[in-house]
Coordinates of C-alpha atoms in Angstrom, one line a residue:
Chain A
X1 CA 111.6 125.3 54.3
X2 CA 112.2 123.2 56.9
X3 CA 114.8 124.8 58.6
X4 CA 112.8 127.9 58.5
X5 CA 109.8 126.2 60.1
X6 CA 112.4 124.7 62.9
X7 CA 113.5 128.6 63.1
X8 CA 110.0 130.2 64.0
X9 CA 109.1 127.2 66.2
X10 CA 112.3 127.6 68.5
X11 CA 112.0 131.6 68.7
X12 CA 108.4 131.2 69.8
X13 CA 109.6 128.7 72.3
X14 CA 112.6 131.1 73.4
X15 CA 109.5 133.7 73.3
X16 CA 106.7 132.0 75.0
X17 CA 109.3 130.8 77.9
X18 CA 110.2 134.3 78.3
X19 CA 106.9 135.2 78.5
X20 CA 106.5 132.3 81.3
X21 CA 110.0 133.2 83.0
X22 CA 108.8 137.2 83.5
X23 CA 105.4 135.7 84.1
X24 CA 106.7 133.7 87.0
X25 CA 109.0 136.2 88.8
X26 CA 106.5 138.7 88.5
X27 CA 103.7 136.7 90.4
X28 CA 106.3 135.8 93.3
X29 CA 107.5 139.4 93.6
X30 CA 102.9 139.5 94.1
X31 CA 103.2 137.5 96.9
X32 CA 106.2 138.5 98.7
X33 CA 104.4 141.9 98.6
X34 CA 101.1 140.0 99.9
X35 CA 102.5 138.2 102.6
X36 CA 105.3 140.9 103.8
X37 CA 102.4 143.5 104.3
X38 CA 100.1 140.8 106.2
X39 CA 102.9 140.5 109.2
X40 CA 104.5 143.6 108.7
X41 CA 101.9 145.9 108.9
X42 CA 99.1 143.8 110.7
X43 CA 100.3 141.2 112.5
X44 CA 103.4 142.5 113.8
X45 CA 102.0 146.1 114.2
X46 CA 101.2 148.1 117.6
X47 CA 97.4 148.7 116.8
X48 CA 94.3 148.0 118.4
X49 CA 91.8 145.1 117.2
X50 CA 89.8 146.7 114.9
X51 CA 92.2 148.2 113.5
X52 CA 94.0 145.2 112.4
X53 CA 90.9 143.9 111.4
X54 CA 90.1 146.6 109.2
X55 CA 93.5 146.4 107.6
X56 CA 92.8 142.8 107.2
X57 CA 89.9 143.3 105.4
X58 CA 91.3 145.3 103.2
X59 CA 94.2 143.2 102.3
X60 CA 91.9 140.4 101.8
X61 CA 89.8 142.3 99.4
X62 CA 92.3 143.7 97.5
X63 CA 94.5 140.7 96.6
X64 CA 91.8 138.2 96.6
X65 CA 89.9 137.5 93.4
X66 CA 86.4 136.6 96.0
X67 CA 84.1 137.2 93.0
X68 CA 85.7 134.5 90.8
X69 CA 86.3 131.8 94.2
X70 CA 83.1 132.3 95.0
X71 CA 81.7 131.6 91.3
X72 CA 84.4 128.3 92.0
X73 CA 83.2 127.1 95.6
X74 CA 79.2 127.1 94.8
X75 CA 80.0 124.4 91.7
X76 CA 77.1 123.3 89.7
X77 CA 74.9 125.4 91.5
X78 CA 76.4 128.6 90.4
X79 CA 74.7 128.1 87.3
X80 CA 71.0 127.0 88.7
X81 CA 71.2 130.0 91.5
X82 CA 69.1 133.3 91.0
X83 CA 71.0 136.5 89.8
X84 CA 70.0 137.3 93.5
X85 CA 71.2 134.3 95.3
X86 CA 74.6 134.7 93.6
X87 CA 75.1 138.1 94.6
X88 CA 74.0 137.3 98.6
X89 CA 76.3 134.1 98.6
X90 CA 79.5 136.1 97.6
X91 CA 78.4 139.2 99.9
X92 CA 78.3 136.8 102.9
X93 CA 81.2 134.4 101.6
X94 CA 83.1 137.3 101.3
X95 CA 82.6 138.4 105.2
X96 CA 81.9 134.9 106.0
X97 CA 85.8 134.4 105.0
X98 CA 87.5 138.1 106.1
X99 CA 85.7 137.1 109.6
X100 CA 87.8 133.5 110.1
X101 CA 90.8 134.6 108.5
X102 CA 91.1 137.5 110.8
X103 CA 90.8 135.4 113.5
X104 CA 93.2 132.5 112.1
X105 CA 95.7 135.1 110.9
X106 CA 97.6 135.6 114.4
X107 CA 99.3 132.2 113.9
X108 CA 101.4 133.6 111.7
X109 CA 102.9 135.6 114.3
X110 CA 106.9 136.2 114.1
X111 CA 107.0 133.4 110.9
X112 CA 108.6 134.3 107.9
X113 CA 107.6 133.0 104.2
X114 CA 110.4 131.4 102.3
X115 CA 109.9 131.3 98.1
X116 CA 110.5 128.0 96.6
X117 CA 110.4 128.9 92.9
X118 CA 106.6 128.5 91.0
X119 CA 104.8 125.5 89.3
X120 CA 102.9 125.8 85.9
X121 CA 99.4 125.2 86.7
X122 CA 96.9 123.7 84.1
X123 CA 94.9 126.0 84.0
X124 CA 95.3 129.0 81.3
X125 CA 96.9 132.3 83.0
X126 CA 97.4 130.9 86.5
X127 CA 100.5 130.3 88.0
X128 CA 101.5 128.3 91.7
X129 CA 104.0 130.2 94.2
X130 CA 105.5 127.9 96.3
X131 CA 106.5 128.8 99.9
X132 CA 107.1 127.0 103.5
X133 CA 106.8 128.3 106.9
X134 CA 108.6 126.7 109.8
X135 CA 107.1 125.9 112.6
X136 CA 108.0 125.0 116.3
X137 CA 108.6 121.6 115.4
X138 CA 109.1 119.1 112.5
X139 CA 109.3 119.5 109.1
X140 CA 107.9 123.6 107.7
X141 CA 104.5 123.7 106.1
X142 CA 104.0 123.8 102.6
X143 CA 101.9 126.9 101.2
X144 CA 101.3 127.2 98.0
X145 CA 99.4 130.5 96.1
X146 CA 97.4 129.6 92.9
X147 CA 98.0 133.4 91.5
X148 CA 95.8 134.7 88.6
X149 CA 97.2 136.2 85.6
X150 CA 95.3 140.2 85.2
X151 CA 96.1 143.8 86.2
X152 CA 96.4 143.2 88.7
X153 CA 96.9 140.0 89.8
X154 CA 95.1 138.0 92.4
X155 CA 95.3 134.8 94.6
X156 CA 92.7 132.5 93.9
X157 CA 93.4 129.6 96.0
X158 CA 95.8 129.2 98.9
X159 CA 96.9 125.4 99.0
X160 CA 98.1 124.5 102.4
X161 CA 100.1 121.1 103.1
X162 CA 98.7 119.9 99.8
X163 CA 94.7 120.5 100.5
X164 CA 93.4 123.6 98.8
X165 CA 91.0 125.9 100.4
X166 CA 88.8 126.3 97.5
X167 CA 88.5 122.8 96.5
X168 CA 87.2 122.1 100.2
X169 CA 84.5 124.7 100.2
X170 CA 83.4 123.6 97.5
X171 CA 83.2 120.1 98.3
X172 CA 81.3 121.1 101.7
X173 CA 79.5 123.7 100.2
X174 CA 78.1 121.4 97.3
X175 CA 77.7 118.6 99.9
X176 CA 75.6 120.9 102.2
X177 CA 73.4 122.2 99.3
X178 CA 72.4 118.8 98.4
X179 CA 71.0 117.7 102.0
X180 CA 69.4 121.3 102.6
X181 CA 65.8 121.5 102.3
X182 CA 66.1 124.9 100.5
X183 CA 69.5 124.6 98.6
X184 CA 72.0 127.7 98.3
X185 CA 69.6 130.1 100.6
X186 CA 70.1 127.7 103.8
X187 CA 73.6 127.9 102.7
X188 CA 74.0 131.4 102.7
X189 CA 71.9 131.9 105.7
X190 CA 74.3 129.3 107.4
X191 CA 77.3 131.3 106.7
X192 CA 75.6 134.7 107.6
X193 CA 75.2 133.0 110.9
X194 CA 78.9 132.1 111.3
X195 CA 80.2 135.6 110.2
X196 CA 78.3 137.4 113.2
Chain B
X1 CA 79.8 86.3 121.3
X2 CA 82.0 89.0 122.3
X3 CA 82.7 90.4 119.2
X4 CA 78.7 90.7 118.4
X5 CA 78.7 92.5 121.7
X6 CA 81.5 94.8 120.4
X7 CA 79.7 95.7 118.0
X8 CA 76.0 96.4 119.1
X9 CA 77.4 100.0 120.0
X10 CA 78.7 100.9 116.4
X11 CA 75.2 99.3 115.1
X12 CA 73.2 101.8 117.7
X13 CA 75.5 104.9 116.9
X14 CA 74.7 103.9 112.9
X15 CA 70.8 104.2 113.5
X16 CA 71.0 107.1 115.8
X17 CA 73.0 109.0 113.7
X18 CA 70.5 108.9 110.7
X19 CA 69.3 112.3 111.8
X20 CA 70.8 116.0 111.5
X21 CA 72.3 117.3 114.6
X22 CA 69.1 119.7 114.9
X23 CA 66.9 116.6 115.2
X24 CA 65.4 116.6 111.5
X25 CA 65.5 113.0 109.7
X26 CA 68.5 113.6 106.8
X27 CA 67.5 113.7 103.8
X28 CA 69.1 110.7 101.6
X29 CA 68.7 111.5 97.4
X30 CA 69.0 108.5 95.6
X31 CA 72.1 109.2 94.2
X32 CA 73.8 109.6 98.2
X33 CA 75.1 105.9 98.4
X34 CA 74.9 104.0 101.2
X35 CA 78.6 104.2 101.9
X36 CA 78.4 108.1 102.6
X37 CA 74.9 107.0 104.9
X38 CA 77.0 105.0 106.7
X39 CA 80.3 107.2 106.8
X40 CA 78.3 110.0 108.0
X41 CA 76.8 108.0 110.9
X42 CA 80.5 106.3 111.7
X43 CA 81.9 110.3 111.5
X44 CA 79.3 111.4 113.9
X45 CA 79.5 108.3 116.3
X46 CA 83.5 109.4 116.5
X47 CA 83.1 113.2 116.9
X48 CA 80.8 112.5 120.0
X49 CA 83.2 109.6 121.5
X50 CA 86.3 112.4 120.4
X51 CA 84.1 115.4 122.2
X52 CA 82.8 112.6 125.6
X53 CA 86.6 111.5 125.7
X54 CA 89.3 112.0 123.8
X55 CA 89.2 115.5 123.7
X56 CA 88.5 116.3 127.5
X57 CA 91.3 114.4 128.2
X58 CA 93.7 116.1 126.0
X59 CA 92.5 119.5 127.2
X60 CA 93.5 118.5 130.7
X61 CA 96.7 116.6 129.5
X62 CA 97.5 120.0 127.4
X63 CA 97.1 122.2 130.9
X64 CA 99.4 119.6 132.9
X65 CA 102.2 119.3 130.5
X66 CA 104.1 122.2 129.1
X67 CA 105.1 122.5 125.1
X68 CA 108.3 121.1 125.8
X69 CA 107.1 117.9 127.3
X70 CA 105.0 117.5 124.6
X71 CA 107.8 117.8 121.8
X72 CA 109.7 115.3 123.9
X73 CA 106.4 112.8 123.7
X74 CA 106.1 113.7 119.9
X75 CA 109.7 112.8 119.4
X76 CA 109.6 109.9 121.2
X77 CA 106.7 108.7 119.3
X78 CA 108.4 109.9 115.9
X79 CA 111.4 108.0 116.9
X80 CA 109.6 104.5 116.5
X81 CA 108.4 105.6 113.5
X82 CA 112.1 105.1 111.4
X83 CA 112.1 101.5 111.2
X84 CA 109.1 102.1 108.6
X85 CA 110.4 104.3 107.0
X86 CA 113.8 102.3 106.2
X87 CA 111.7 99.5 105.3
X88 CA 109.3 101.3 102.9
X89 CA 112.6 103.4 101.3
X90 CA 114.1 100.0 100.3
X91 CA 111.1 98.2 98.9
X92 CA 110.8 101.9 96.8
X93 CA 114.5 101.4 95.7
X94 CA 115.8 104.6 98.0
X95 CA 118.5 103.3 99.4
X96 CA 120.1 106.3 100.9
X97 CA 117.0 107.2 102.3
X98 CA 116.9 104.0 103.9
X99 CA 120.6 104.5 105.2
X100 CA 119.2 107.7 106.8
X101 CA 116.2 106.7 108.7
X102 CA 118.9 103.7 110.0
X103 CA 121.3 106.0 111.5
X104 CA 118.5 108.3 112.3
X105 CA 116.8 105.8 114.4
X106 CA 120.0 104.5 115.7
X107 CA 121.7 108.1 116.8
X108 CA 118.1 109.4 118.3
X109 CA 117.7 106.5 120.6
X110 CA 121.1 106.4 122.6
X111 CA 122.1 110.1 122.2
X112 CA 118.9 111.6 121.1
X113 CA 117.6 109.5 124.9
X114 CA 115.3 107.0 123.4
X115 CA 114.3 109.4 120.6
X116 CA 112.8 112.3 122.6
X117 CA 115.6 114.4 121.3
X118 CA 116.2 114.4 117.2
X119 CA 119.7 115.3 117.6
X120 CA 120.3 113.6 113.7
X121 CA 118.3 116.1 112.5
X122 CA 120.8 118.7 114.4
X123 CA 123.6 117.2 112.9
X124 CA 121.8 117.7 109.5
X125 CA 120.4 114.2 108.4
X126 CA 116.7 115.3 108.9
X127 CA 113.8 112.9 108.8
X128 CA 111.9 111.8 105.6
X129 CA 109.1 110.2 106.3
X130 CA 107.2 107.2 104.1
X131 CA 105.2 104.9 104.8
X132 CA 103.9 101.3 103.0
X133 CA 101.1 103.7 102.0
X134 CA 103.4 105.4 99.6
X135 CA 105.0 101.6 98.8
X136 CA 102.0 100.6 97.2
X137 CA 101.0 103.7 95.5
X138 CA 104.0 103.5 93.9
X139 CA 103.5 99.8 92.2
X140 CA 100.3 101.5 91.6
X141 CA 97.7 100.0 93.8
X142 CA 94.6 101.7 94.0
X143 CA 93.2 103.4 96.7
X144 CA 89.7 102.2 96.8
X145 CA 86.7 104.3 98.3
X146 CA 87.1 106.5 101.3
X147 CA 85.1 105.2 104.4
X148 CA 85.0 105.9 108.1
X149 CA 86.3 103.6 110.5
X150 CA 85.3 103.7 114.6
X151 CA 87.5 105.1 116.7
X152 CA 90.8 105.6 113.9
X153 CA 88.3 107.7 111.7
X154 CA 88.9 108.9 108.5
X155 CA 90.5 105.9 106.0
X156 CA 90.5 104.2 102.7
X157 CA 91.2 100.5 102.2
X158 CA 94.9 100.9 100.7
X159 CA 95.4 103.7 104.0
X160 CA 94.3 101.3 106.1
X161 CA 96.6 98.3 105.5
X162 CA 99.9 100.8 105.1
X163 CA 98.9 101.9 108.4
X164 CA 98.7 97.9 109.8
X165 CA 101.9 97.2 107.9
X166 CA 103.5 99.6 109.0
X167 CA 102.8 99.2 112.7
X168 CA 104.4 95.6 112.5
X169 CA 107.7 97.4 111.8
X170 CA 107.3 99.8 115.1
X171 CA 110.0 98.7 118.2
X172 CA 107.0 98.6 120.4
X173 CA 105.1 96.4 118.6
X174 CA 107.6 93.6 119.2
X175 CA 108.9 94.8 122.6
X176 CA 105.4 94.1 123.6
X177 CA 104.8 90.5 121.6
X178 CA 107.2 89.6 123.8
X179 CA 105.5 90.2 126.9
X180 CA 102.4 89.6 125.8
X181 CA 101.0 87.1 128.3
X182 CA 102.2 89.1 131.1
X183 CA 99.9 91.9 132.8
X184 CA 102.5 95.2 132.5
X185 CA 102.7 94.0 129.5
X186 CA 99.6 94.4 128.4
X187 CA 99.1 97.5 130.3
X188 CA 102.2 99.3 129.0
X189 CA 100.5 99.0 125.3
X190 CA 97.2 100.6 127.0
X191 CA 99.2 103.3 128.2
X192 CA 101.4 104.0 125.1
X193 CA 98.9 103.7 122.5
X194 CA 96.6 105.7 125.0
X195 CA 99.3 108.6 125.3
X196 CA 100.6 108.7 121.6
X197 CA 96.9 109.6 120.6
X198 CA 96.3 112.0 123.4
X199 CA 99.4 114.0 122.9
X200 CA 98.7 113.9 119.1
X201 CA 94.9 115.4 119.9
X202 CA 96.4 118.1 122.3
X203 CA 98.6 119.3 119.7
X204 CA 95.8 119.4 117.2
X205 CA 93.1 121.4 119.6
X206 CA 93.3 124.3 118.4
X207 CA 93.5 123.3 114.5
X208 CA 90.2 121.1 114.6
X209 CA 88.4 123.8 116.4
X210 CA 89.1 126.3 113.9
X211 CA 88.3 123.9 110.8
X212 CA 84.9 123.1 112.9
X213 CA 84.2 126.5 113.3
X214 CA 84.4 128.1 110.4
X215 CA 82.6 124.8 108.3
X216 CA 79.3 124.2 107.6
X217 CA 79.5 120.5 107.2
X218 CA 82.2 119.0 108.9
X219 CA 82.3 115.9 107.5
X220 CA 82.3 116.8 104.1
X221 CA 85.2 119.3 105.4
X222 CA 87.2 116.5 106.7
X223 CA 86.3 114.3 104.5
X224 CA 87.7 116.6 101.4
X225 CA 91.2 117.3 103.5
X226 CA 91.8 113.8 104.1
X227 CA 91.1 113.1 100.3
X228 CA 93.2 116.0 99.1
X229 CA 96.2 114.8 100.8
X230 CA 96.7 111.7 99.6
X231 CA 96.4 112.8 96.1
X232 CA 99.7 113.8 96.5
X233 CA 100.5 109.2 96.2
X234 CA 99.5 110.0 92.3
X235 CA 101.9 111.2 91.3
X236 CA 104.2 108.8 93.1
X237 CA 103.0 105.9 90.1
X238 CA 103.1 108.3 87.4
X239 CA 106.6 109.0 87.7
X240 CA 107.0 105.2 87.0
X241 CA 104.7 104.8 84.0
X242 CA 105.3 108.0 82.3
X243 CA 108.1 110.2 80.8
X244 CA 108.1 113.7 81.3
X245 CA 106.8 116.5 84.1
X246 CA 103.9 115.2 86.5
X247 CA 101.4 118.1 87.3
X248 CA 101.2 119.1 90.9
X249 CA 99.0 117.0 92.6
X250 CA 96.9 119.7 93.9
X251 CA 96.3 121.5 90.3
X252 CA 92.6 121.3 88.8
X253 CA 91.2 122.9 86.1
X254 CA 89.5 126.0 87.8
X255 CA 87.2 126.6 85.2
X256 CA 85.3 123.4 84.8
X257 CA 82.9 121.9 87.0
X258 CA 84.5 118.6 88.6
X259 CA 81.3 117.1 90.1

């Protein structure tokens, strides 16, 4: 009996580290793809402004899970905000976001992403994809992709030099809320400012 | 007497600082402690002194100096650095670390011309930093409670102390004790402490613009960067205490509410 018990409990190791293995190769093949089409095909292309910007938006959409990061950033006040509220925050987080990026993105001119294998996250179904950059000088920079499992998959958080995107927002965003006279809609009237 | 002076400045910038940047008194709940009252003031006090000073003068050090100067100065700077780092590799039992930084140090300033060259790294023994930050997080020391300090900015107790212990190893530090009482002396720190920290700010411009710019509280921005990145000391005592694979430093549990 016991030996039988030993017997199912390794396979469904051998089986649930398979599952991890595929699971892993598969969400760094996601952002090769991710990253290879952001300089390929905007950065590096021969297009004018809006184009690239309009390609940037819809690479952003497309492989970012916004709905869920939004949910994320707002914190405890997802849960106290109107059906309403929630809906304008991720509409203007959402352009707030394609708007910077677009404008940050250019840095990445002529880099290239090197993969440093994945890291098991904590969280159920999401996975870390560990790359560097090199820059002009000094040691590369560290950027990590928190990837979501689903079909398909998304990036929910990008983790650069060790401080994640969404865990700042949300600290600034919850911070904000609390000193604002009228909460989340100053907050989303803040950010609709910014993303003109 | 003069130090009461000294600080009748920081005391003004606290009091004038109790108000938004539109004019509006800020509005304190009860649970806001007076640390963050009093960090928020200190952050503001800096960001003007950074935006009167600092940063006007890096802009017009950054349009005299070309990129290549500036990695010379960065190197340079870097350079002094490696003492430290030996230091803090021994006390954490790295020895070969420690080897490294010494022939580092010793190779960059003859050949690498008083370390504005890192020709070790060329020859493949690149640098690994540390610091007597990452000393004591490893004997476990705790951090304490982040708070803003005038003029350095951004710290927490356990930050601030590596950072003093670590400047007693620096070359300069004691190059200079030595000439203390003379006036070069004392005007060669001004200068060198002056230029480390203007070449540092030039090279950041265009970073701390961009993280301004697209935030709608900057302090609460900075203040979460700053805190993020030294999460990564954790793990640095768990490896002692515990057996077995340390999560990343920078996972959390997306689904539940931290705060």
């Amino acid at each position: 009996m016991k030996k039988i018990i030993t017997l199912i409990l390794g396979l469904s190791f051998v089986i649930a580290s398979q599952a991890k293995a595929l699971d892993s190769a598969e969400a760094e093949n996601f952002i090769k793809q991710v990253t290879t089409q952001g300089i390929e095909e905007i950065i590096n292309s021969n297009v004018s402004i809006k184009e690239k910007d309009a390609r940037f938006e819809k690479l952003f959409n497309e492989y970012l899970d916004l709905d869920y990061i939004g949910k994320f950033v707002l914190g405890r006040y997802w849960k106290t905000a109107t059906a309403k509220q929630r809906e304008a925050f991720i509409s203007v987080y959402r352009e707030f976001n394609v708007k910077t990026w677009s404008k940050r993105f250019d840095e990445f001119k002529g880099k290239k992403f090197e993969f440093d294998g994945t890291t098991p996250s904590t969280s159920e179904g999401q996975i870390f994809v560990n790359t560097s950059v090199k820059m002009k000088e000094g040691a590369p920079a560290k950027v990590v992709w928190r990837v979501k499992d689903g079909k398909p998959l998304k990036i929910v958080d990008i983790i650069i030099e060790n401080v994640s995107l969404a865990i700042t927002a949300r600290n600034e965003y919850t911070a904000y809320i609390k000193k604002a006279p009228n909460g989340v809609d100053d907050l989303i009237e803040d950010l609709r400012q910014k993303a003109k | 007497m003069k130090k009461i002076l000294l600080m009748v400045p920081f005391l003004l910038a606290l009091t004038a600082c109790m108000t938004n940047p539109d004019g509006t008194k800020m509005k304190v709940s009860d649970e806001e402690t007076k640390l963050e009252v009093y960090n928020r003031a200190m952050f503001n006090f800096n960001y003007q002194a950074d935006k009167l000073v600092l940063k006007p003068i890096a802009k017009g050090y950054k349009a005299v100096t070309t990129q290549g100067i500036r990695n010379r100065v960065t190197s340079f700077f870097n350079n002094l650095e490696e003492p430290a780092y030996a230091i803090n590799d021994l006390l954490q039992g790295k020895v070969k670390n420690s080897g490294k930084a010494v022939a580092r140090f010793a190779i960059n300033s003859t050949l690498g011309l008083l370390g504005t060259f890192d020709v070790a790294a060329g020859w493949g023994i690149e640098k690994k930093k540390n610091s007597f930050d990452a000393t004591m997080a490893m004997y476990c020391t705790p951090d304490g409670p982040f708070f803003v300090m005038p003029i350095i900015g951004p710290s927490t107790p356990r930050y601030l102390v590596g950072w003093s212990v670590d400047s007693i190893a620096d070359p300069m530090y004691w190059a200079l004790l030595d000439n203390e009482d003379e006036d070069w002396g004392v005007a060669l720190s001004f200068v060198a402490t002056g230029l480390e920290h203007i070449n540092k700010r030039a090279e950041n411009l265009e970073m701390l613009d961009g993280l301004e710019a697209s935030s709608v509280d900057f302090y609460a921005t900075v203040k979460s960067a700053f805190l993020q990145n030294r999460r990564k000391f954790e793990s640095l005592c768990a490896t002692q205490n515990e057996q077995g694979e340390v999560a990343a430093s920078y996972d959390f549990d997306f689904e539940n509410d931290e705060d």
